[in-house]
Amino acid sequence: GFPDDQGSVMTNSNGEYYAKVEFDWSGTITPKKDGYTFSPPSRTINNIDEDKVGQDFKATEITYTVSIKTGSMEGVVLNGLPGNPLTGANGSYSALVPYGWAGTIEPRKDGFEFNPPTAEIESLKGPKSISFTPSAVKIEIAGNVGAGGVEMTGLPGKVVSEADGSYSVTVDYNYSGKVIPKKEGYTFEPAEYTFQGLTYDQTVNFTSEAQQFTISGTTGMPGVLMEGFPDEVITDPSGSYSVSVDFDFTGTIKPVLEGYSFNPGTMTYTKVREDKLNQNYKGSVRTFVIKGKTGISGVKMSGLPGNPVTTGPEGSYSVPVEYNWSGVVTPEKEGYSFEPSD
């Protein structure tokens, strides 16, 4: 409000000001500063003819209300507001902050997270209302127990490990409890694990050991492959075999040796829970039949195994031989020649 030739008239560090004006000047002086109001809002001077002192104004800082709501949750710390206050019984809090105030408000309470996690105010120019939605923090307990179908007793709900042994469960913040893995025929290390006041995710692994049983017997001959066991099993020089299998082993065992058949051909096991001894097979060499005709009866088929083989009616013959048999057969009868000769 002062004449232009005075430029900008600013108060000093003590809030004092002065300006020179010409005789008979008239004008209205209005103090202005962001974030403040003044009383009186202005002063009018008419036809000045002497110095004017004591033209004072009273400054009042402008404040605005920041209103916070955290659902209905009390005791939430509002980091970032002056004094880091707590919300009241209905989850509310109101703070007076000066014009232009800037800050980041972050609600915090053990066991809870908020959406949004923070609220940023860059420069407050009016009242502000902010709402945060609380939700309980959940803690994940996970790991591997070394076997599928293991019940993780003690954890909330029914928790059973997957086929690969993995398990997981979600519990409340500050959860305390004891988990004991259980499966018939298995032992675990550690046998149990205690949780106390969990505040972050946990990974807890166990090792498992299955109870084992023996399946044993003989095939009567060495080198027989016993197909169907978890690992390769071959009969020893005496024809015997013995193998350890896990609790609840299920499978079909088949003895295999080239050129031999076995009785029984297979043995099936379902959920083995005891030793299986004297699981014996009887092996016998496979046989084949060589047969044909010479055109006349009474021909001696020299070279075939066993008693001399002689052709019957119509010159037919038939003889069994063992697997992998080799030999030269020559038809013989006095007064006759044969094609082929052997």
XYZ file of N, CA, C and O in Angstrom, residues 183-186 211-215 245-252 267-276:
108
model
N 3.402 -89.192 11.153
C 3.003 -90.091 10.073
C 3.372 -91.503 10.498
O 4.511 -91.741 10.935
N 2.432 -92.396 10.378
C 2.672 -93.771 10.814
C 3.860 -94.355 10.064
O 3.979 -94.237 8.843
N 4.770 -94.970 10.813
C 5.937 -95.600 10.215
C 7.109 -94.667 10.015
O 8.113 -95.067 9.424
N 7.015 -93.414 10.517
C 8.087 -92.441 10.321
C 8.482 -91.809 11.647
O 7.663 -91.642 12.553
N 10.447 -96.172 8.795
C 10.720 -97.501 9.342
C 10.897 -98.468 8.171
O 10.197 -98.363 7.166
N 11.857 -99.406 8.271
C 12.144 -100.297 7.154
C 11.898 -101.758 7.529
O 12.002 -102.148 8.700
N 11.569 -102.539 6.471
C 11.333 -103.969 6.630
C 12.112 -104.718 5.558
O 12.506 -104.147 4.536
N 12.322 -106.016 5.814
C 13.129 -106.843 4.915
C 12.226 -107.745 4.076
O 11.315 -108.390 4.592
N 12.507 -107.764 2.771
C 11.912 -108.749 1.868
C 13.064 -109.606 1.359
O 14.041 -109.089 0.814
N 12.955 -102.273 2.502
C 11.988 -101.355 1.897
C 11.375 -100.492 2.990
O 11.328 -100.868 4.162
N 10.906 -99.319 2.579
C 10.294 -98.404 3.537
C 8.924 -98.891 3.990
O 8.251 -99.663 3.290
N 8.536 -98.417 5.152
C 7.182 -98.626 5.671
C 6.172 -98.276 4.574
O 6.313 -97.292 3.862
N 5.170 -99.161 4.414
C 4.090 -98.971 3.433
C 4.547 -99.161 1.989
O 3.880 -98.715 1.052
N 5.706 -99.832 1.790
C 6.136 -100.101 0.418
C 5.063 -100.857 -0.344
O 4.452 -101.813 0.157
N 4.816 -100.438 -1.565
C 3.858 -101.096 -2.449
C 4.527 -101.298 -3.802
O 5.129 -100.366 -4.353
N 4.430 -102.502 -4.326
C 5.029 -102.753 -5.628
C 4.874 -104.200 -6.056
O 4.481 -105.069 -5.260
N 5.176 -104.462 -7.327
C 5.123 -105.817 -7.882
C 6.533 -106.218 -8.293
O 7.188 -105.500 -9.054
N 5.322 -111.312 -7.646
C 4.737 -111.201 -6.313
C 4.406 -109.736 -6.066
O 5.237 -108.857 -6.326
N 3.195 -109.480 -5.593
C 2.748 -108.109 -5.351
C 2.664 -107.835 -3.852
O 2.158 -108.658 -3.088
N 3.167 -106.660 -3.454
C 3.146 -106.231 -2.056
C 2.356 -104.924 -1.943
O 2.515 -104.018 -2.770
N 1.524 -104.842 -0.938
C 0.716 -103.643 -0.688
C 0.923 -103.178 0.744
O 0.625 -103.900 1.693
N 1.495 -101.986 0.889
C 1.708 -101.369 2.201
C 2.387 -102.328 3.183
O 1.804 -102.764 4.172
N 3.627 -102.638 2.889
C 4.398 -103.564 3.730
C 4.636 -102.948 5.108
O 5.155 -101.826 5.226
N 4.253 -103.681 6.167
C 4.439 -103.203 7.538
C 5.037 -104.293 8.434
O 4.917 -104.255 9.645
N 5.673 -105.275 7.789
C 6.368 -106.331 8.529
C 7.364 -106.969 7.581
O 7.298 -106.791 6.352
N 8.339 -107.696 8.149
C 9.303 -108.400 7.309
C 8.590 -109.459 6.470
O 7.639 -110.118 6.926
N 9.058 -109.630 5.230
C 8.542 -110.654 4.334
C 9.708 -111.572 3.975
O 10.531 -111.249 3.110
